[in-house]
Coordinates of N, CA and C in Angstrom, one line a residue:
Chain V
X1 N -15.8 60.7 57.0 CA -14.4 60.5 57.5 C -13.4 60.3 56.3
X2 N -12.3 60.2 56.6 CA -11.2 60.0 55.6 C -11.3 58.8 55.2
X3 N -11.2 58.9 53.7 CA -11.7 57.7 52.9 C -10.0 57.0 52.2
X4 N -10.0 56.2 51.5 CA -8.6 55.5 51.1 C -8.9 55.2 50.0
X5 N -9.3 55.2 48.5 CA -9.5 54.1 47.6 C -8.5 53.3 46.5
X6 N -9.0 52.8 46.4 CA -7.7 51.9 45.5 C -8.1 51.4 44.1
X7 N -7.6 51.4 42.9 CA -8.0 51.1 42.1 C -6.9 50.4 40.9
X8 N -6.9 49.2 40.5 CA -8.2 48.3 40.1 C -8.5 47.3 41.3
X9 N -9.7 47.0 42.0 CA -9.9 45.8 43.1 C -9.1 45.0 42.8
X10 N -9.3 44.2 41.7 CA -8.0 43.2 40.9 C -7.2 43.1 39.6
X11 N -6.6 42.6 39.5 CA -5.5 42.3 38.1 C -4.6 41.4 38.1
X12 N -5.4 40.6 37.2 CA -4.8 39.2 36.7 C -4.3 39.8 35.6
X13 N -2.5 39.3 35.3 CA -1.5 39.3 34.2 C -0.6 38.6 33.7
X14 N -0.2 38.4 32.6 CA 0.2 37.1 32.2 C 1.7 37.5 32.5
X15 N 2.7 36.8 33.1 CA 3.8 36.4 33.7 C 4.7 37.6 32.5
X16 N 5.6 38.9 33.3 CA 6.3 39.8 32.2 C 6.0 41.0 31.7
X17 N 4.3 41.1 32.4 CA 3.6 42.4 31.8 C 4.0 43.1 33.1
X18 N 3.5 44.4 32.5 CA 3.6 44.9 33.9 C 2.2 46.1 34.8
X19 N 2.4 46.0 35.5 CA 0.9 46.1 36.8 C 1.6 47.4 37.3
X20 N 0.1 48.5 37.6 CA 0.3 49.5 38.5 C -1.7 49.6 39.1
X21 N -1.2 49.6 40.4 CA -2.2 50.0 41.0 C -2.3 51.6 41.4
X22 N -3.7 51.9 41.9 CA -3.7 53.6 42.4 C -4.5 53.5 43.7
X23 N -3.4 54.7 44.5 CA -4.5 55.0 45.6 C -5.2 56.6 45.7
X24 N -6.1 56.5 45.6 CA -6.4 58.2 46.1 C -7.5 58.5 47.5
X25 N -6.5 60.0 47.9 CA -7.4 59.7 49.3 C -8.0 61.0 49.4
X26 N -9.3 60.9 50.1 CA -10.0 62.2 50.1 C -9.3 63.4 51.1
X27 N -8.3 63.3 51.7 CA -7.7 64.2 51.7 C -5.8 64.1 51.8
X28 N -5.3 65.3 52.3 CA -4.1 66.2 51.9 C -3.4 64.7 53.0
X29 N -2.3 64.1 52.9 CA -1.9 62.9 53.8 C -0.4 63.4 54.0
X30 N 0.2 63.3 55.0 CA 1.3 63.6 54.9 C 2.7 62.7 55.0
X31 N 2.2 61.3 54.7 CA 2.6 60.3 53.7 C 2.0 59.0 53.9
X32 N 2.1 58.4 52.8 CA 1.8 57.0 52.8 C 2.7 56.1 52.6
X33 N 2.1 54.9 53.0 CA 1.9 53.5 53.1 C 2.4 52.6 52.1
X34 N 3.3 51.8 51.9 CA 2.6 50.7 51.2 C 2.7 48.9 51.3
X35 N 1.9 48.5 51.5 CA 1.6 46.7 52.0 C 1.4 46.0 50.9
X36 N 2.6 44.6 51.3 CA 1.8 43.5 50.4 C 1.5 42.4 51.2
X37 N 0.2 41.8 50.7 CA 0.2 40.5 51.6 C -0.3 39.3 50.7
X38 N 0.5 38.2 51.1 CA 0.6 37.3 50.1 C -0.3 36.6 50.7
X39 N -1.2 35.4 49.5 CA -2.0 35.1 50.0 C -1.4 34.0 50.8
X40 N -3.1 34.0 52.3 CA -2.1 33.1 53.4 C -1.7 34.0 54.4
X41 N -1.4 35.0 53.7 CA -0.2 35.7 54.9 C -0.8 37.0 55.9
X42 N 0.0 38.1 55.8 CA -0.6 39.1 56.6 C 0.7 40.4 56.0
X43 N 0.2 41.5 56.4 CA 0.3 42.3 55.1 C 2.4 42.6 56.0
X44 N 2.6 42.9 55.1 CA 4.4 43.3 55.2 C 4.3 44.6 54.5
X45 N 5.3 45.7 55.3 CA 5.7 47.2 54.7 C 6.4 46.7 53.6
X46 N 6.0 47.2 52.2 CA 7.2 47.9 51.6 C 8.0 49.0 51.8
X47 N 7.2 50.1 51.5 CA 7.7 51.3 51.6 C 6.8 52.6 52.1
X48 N 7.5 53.4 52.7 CA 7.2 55.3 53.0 C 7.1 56.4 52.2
X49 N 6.5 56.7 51.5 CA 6.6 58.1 50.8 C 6.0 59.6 51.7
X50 N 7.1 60.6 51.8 CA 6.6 61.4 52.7 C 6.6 62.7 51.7
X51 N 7.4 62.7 51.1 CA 7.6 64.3 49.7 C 6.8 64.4 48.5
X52 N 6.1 65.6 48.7 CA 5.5 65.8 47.4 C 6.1 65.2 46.4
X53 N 5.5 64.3 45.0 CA 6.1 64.1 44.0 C 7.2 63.0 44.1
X54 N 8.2 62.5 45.3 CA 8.6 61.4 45.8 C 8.1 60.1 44.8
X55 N 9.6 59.5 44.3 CA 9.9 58.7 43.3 C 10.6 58.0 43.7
X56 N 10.2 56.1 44.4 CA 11.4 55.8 45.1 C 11.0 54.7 44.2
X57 N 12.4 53.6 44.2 CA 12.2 52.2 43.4 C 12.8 51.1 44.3
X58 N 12.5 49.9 44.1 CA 13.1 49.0 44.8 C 12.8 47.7 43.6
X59 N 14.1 47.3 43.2 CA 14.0 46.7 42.3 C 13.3 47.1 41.4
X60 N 12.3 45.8 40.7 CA 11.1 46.1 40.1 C 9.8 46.9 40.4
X61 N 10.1 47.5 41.5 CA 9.0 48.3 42.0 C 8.9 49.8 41.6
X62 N 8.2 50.5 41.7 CA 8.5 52.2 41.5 C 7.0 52.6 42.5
X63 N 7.8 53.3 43.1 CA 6.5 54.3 43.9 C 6.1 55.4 43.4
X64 N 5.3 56.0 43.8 CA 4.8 57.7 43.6 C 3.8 58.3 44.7
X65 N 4.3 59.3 44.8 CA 3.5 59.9 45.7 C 3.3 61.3 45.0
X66 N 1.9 61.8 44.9 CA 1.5 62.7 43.6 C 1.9 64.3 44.4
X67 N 2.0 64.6 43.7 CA 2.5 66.7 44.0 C 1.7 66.7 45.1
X68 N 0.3 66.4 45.1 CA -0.9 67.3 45.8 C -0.6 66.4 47.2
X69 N 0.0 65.6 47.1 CA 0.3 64.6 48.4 C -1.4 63.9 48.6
X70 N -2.2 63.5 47.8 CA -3.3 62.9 47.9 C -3.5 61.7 47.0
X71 N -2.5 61.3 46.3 CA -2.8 60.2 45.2 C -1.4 59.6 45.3
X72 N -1.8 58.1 45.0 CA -0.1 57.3 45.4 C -0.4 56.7 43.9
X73 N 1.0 55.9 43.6 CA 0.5 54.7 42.4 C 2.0 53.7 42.7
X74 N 1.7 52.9 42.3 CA 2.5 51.6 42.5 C 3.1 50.6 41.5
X75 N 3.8 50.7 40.6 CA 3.4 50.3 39.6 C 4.6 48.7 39.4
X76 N 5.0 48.3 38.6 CA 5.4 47.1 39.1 C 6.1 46.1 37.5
X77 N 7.2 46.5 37.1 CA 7.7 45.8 35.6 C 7.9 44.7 35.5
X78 N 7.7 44.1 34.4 CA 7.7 42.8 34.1 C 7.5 41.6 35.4
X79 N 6.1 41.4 35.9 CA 5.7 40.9 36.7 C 6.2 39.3 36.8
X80 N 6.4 39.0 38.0 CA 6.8 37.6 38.5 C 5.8 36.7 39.1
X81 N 5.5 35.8 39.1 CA 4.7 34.7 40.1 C 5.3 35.4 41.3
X82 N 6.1 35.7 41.7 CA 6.6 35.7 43.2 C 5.4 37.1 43.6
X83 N 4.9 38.1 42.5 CA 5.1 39.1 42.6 C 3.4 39.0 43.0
X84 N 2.5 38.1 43.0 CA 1.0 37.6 43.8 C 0.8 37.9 44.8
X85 N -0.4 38.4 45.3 CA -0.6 39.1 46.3 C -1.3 40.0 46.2
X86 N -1.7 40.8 47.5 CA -2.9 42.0 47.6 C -1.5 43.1 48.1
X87 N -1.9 44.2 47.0 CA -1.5 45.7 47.9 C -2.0 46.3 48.2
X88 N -1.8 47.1 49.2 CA -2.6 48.0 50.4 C -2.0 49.4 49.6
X89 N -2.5 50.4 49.9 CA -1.6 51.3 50.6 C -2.7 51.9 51.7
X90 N -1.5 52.7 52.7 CA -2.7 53.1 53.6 C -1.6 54.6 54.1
X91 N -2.7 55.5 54.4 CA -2.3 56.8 55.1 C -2.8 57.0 56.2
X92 N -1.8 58.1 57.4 CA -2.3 58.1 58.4 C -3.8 58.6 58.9
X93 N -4.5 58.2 60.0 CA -5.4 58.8 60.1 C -5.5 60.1 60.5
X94 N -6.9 60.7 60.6 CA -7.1 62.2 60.8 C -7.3 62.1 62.0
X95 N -7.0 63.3 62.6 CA -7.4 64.0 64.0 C -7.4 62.5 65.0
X96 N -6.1 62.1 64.6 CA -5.5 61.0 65.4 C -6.9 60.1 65.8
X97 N -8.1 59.9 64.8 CA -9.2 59.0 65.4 C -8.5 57.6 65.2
X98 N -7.4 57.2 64.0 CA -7.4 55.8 63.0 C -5.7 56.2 63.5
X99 N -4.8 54.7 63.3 CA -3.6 54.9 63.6 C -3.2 54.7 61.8
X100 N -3.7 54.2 61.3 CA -4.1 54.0 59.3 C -5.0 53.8 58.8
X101 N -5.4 54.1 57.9 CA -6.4 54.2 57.1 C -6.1 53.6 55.8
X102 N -6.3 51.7 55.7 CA -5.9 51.4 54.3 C -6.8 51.6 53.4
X103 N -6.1 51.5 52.0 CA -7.4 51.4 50.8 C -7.7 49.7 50.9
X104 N -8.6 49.0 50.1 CA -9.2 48.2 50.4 C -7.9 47.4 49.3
X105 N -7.1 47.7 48.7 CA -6.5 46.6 48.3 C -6.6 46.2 46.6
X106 N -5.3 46.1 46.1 CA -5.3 45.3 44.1 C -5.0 43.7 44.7
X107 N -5.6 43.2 44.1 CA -5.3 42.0 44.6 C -5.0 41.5 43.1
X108 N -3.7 40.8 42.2 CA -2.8 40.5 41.9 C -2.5 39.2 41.6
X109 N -3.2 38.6 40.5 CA -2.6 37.5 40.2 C -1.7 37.4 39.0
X110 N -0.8 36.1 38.5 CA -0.2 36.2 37.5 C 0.2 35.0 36.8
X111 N -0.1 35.1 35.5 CA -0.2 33.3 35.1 C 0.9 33.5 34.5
X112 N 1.3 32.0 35.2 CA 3.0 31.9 34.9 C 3.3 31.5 33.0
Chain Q
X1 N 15.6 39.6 65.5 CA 14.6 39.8 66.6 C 13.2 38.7 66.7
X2 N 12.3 38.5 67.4 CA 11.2 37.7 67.0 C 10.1 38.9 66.4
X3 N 9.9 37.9 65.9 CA 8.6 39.2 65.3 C 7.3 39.2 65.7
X4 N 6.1 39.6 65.5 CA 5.0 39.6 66.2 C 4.2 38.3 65.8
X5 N 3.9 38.3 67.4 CA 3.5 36.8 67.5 C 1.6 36.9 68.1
X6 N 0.9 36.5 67.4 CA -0.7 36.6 67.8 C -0.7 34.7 68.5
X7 N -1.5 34.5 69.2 CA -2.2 33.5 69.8 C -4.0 33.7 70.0
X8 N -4.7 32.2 69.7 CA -4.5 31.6 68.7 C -3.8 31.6 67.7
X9 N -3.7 30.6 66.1 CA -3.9 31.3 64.9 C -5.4 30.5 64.4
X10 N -6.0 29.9 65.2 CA -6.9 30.0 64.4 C -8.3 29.2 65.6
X11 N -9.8 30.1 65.6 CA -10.5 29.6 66.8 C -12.0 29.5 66.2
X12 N -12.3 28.9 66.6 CA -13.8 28.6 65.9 C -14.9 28.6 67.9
X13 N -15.8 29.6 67.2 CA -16.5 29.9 68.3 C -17.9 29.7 68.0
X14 N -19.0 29.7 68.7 CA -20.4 29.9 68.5 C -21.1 31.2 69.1
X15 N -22.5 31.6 68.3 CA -22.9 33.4 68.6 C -23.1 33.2 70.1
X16 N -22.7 34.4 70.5 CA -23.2 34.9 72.0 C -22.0 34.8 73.0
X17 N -21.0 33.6 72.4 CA -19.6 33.6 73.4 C -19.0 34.8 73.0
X18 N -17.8 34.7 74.2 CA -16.8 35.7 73.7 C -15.3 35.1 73.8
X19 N -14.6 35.7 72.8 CA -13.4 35.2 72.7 C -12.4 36.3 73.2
X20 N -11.1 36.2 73.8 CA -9.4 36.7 73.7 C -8.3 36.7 72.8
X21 N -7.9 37.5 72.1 CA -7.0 37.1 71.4 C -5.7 37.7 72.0
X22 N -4.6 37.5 71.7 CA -3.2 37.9 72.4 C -2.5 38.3 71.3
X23 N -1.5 39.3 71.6 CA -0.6 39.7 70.4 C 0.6 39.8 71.4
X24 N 1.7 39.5 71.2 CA 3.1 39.9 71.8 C 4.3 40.8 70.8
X25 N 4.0 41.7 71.1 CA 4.9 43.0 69.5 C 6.4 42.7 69.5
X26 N 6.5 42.9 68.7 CA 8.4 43.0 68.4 C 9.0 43.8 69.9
X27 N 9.9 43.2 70.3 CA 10.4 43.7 72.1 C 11.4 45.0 71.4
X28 N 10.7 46.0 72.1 CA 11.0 47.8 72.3 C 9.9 48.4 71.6
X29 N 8.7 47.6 71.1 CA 8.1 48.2 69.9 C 7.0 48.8 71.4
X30 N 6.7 50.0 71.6 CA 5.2 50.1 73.0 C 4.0 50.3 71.9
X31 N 3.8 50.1 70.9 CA 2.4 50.4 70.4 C 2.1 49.7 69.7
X32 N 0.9 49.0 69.8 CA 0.1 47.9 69.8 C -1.3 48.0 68.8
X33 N -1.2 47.7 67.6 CA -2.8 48.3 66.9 C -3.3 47.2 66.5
X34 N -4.6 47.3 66.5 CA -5.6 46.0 65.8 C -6.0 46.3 64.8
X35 N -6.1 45.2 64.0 CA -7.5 45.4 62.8 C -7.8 44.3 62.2
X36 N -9.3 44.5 62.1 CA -10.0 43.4 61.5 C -10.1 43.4 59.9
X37 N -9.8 42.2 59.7 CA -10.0 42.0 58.2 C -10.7 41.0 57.2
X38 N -11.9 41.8 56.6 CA -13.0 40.8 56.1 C -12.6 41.0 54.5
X39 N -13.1 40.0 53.3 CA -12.9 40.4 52.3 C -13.1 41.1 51.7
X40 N -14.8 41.8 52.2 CA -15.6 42.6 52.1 C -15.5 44.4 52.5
X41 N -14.4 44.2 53.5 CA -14.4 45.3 54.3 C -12.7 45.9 54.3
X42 N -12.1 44.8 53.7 CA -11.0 45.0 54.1 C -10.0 45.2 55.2
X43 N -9.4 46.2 55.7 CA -8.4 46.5 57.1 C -9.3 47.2 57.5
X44 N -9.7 47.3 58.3 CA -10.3 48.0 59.6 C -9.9 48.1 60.9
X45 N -9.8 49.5 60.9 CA -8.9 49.6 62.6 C -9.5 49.6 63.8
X46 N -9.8 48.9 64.8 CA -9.9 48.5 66.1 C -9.6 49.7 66.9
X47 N -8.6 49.6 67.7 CA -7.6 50.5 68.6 C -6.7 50.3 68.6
X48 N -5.9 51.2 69.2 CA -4.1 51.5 69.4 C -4.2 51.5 70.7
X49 N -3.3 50.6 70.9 CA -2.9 51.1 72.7 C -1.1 51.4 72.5
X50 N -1.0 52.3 73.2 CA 0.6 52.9 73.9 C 1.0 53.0 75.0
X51 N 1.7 52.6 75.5 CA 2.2 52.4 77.0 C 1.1 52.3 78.0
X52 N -0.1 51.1 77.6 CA -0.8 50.5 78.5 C -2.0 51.5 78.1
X53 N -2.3 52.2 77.3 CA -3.6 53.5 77.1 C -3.8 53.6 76.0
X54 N -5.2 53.4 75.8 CA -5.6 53.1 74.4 C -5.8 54.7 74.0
X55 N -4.8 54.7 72.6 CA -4.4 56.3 72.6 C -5.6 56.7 71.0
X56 N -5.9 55.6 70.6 CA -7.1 55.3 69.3 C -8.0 54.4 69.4
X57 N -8.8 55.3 68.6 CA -10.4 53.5 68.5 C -11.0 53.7 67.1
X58 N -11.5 52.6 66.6 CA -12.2 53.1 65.6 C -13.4 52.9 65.7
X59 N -14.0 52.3 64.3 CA -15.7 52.6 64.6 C -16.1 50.9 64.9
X60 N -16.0 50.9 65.8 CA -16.7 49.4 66.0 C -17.7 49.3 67.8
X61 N -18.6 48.5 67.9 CA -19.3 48.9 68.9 C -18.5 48.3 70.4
X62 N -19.2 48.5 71.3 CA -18.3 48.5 72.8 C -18.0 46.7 73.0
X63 N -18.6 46.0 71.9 CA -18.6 44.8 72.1 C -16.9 44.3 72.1
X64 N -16.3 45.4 71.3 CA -15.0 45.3 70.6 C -14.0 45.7 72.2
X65 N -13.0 45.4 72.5 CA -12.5 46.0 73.8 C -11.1 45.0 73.5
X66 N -10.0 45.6 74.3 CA -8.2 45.7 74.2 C -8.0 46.2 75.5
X67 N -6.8 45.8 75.6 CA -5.8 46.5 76.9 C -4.6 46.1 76.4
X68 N -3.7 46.6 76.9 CA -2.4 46.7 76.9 C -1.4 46.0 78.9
X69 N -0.5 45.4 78.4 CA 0.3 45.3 79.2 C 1.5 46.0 79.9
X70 N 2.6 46.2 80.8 CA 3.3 46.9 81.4 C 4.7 46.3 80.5
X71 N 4.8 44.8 79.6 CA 5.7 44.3 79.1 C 4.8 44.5 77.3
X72 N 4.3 45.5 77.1 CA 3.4 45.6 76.0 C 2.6 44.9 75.6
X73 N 2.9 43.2 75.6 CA 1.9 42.6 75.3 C 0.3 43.4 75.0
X74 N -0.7 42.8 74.3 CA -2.0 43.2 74.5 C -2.8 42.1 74.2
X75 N -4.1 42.2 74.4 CA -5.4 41.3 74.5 C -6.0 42.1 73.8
X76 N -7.1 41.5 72.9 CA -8.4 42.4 72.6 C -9.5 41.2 72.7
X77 N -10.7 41.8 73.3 CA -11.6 41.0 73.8 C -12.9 41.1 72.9
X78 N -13.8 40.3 72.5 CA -14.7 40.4 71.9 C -15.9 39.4 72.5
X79 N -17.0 40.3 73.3 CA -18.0 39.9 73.5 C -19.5 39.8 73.0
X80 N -20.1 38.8 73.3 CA -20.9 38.4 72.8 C -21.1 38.3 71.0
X81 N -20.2 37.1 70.6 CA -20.2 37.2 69.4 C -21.1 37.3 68.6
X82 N -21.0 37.9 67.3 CA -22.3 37.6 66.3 C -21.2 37.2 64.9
X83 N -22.4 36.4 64.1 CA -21.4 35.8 62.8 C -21.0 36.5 62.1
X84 N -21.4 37.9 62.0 CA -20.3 39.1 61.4 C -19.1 39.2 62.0
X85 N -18.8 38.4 63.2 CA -17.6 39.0 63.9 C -16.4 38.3 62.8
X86 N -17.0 37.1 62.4 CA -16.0 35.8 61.7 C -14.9 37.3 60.7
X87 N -13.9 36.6 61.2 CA -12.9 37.6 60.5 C -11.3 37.0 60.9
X88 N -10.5 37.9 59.9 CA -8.9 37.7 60.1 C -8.3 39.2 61.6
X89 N -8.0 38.7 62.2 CA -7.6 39.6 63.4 C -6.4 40.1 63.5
X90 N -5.8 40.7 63.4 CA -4.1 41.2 62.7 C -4.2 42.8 63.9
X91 N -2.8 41.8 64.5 CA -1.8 43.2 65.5 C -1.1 43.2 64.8
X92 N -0.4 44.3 65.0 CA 0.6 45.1 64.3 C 1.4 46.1 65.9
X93 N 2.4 46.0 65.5 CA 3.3 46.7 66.6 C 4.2 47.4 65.6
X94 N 4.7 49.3 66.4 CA 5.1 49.8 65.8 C 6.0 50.6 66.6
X95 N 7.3 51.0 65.9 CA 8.2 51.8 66.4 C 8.4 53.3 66.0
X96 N 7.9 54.7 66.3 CA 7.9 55.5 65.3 C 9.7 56.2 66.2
X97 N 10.3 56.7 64.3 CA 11.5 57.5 64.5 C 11.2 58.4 63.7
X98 N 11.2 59.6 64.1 CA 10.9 60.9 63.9 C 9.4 60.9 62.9
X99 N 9.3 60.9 61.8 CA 7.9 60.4 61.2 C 7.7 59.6 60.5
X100 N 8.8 57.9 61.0 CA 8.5 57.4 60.0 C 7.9 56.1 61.2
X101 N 6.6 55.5 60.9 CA 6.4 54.7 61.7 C 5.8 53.5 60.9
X102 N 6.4 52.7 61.0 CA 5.8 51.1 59.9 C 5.2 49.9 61.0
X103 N 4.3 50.0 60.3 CA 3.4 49.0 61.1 C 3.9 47.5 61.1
X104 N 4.6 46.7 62.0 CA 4.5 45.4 61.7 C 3.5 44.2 62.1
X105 N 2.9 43.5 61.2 CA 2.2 42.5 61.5 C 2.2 41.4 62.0
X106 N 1.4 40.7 62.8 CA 1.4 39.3 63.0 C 0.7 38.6 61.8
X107 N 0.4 37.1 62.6 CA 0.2 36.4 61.3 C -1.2 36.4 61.5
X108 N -1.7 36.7 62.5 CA -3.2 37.0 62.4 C -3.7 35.7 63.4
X109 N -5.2 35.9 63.9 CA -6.4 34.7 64.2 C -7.5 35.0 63.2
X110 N -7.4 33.8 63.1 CA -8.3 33.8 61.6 C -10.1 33.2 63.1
X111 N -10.8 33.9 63.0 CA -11.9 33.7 64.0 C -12.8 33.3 63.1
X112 N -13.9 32.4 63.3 CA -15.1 31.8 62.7 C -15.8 31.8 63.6
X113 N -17.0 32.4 63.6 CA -18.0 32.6 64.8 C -19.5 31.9 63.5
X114 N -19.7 29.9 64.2 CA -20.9 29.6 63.7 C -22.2 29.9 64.7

């Protein structure tokens, strides 16, 4: 079935550096996902990517969504304590079995 | 708006019971999805129910079961527990506009099955 993976599982960073996680999915998605959930909590949308190559930012954040529409990355400048937490990203399922399909998640720490 | 509301948030059970959990979605949202989340396993999807009809399921055995309400609300039912069941339980209600559909979450039932 349609797989989701996420890479690095974790990353711990010292307060200013800056973090990008990746997702790649075994197949063609016609857009993704992306979640954070603080610890404690439960996961909140950030953002949609639906366009090949799609470059969106929100603040400190930058998205991507890769040409082939099968690889995302997340990446994240000069990191904050606020900025702790696990990211998801997740794409829709196939042949309507899954309503999403997350990756298993960067989980994100950061010494202040 | 209120946002999605699970009941419990948090239930400690023993093997062989069965528990109910409740989710109430953001009001206009009709679709209703589960998923369980272990550290090990991460999100895992349950089912979707849409206007009362469970329109997805994933891979989990018949022990796993949901319904849907006529005011959306939903239940998902879990019988006969086993201590794998112990998990975070997270509805999500969604609104889709044209293709963009974002899942919102509750805060979850965090379940412990000794």
């Amino acid at each position: 079935g349609q797989q989701v993976m996420q890479i690095p599982q974790y990353q711990h960073v010292q307060e200013g550096e800056d973090f990008t996680t990746y997702c790649n999915s075994s197949t063609t998605l016609s857009n993704i996902q992306w979640y954070k959930q603080r610890p404690g909590g439960h996961p909140v949308f950030l953002i949609q990517l639906v366009k090949s190559g799609e470059v969106k930012k929100q603040k400190r954040l930058t998205f991507q969504f890769g040409e082939a529409k099968k690889n995302s990355s997340l990446h994240i400048t000069a990191t904050q304590t606020t900025d702790v937490g696990t990211y998801f990203c997740a794409g829709p399922g196939q042949g309507g079995s899954e309503k999403l399909v997350f990756g298993k998640g960067t989980k994100l720490t950061v010494n202040p | 708006k209120a946002g999605v509301t699970q009941t419990p948030r948090y239930l400690i059970k023993t093997r062989g019971q069965q528990v109910t959990l409740s989710c109430s979605p953001i009001s206009g949202h009709r679709s209703v999805s589960w998923y369980q989340q272990t550290p090990g396993q991460g999100l895992q999807f349950l089912f979707e129910y849409f206007s009362e009809t469970q329109r997805n399921k994933g891979n989990f055995p018949g022990r796993f079961s949901g319904r849907q309400f006529s005011n959306s609300r939903s239940e998902m039912n879990v019988s006969t527990l086993e201590l794998g069941d112990s998990a975070l339980y997270l509805c999500a209600s969604s609104f889709r506009t044209g293709t963009n559909e974002k899942l919102f979450f509750g805060s979850g039932t965090q379940l412990s099955v000794l």
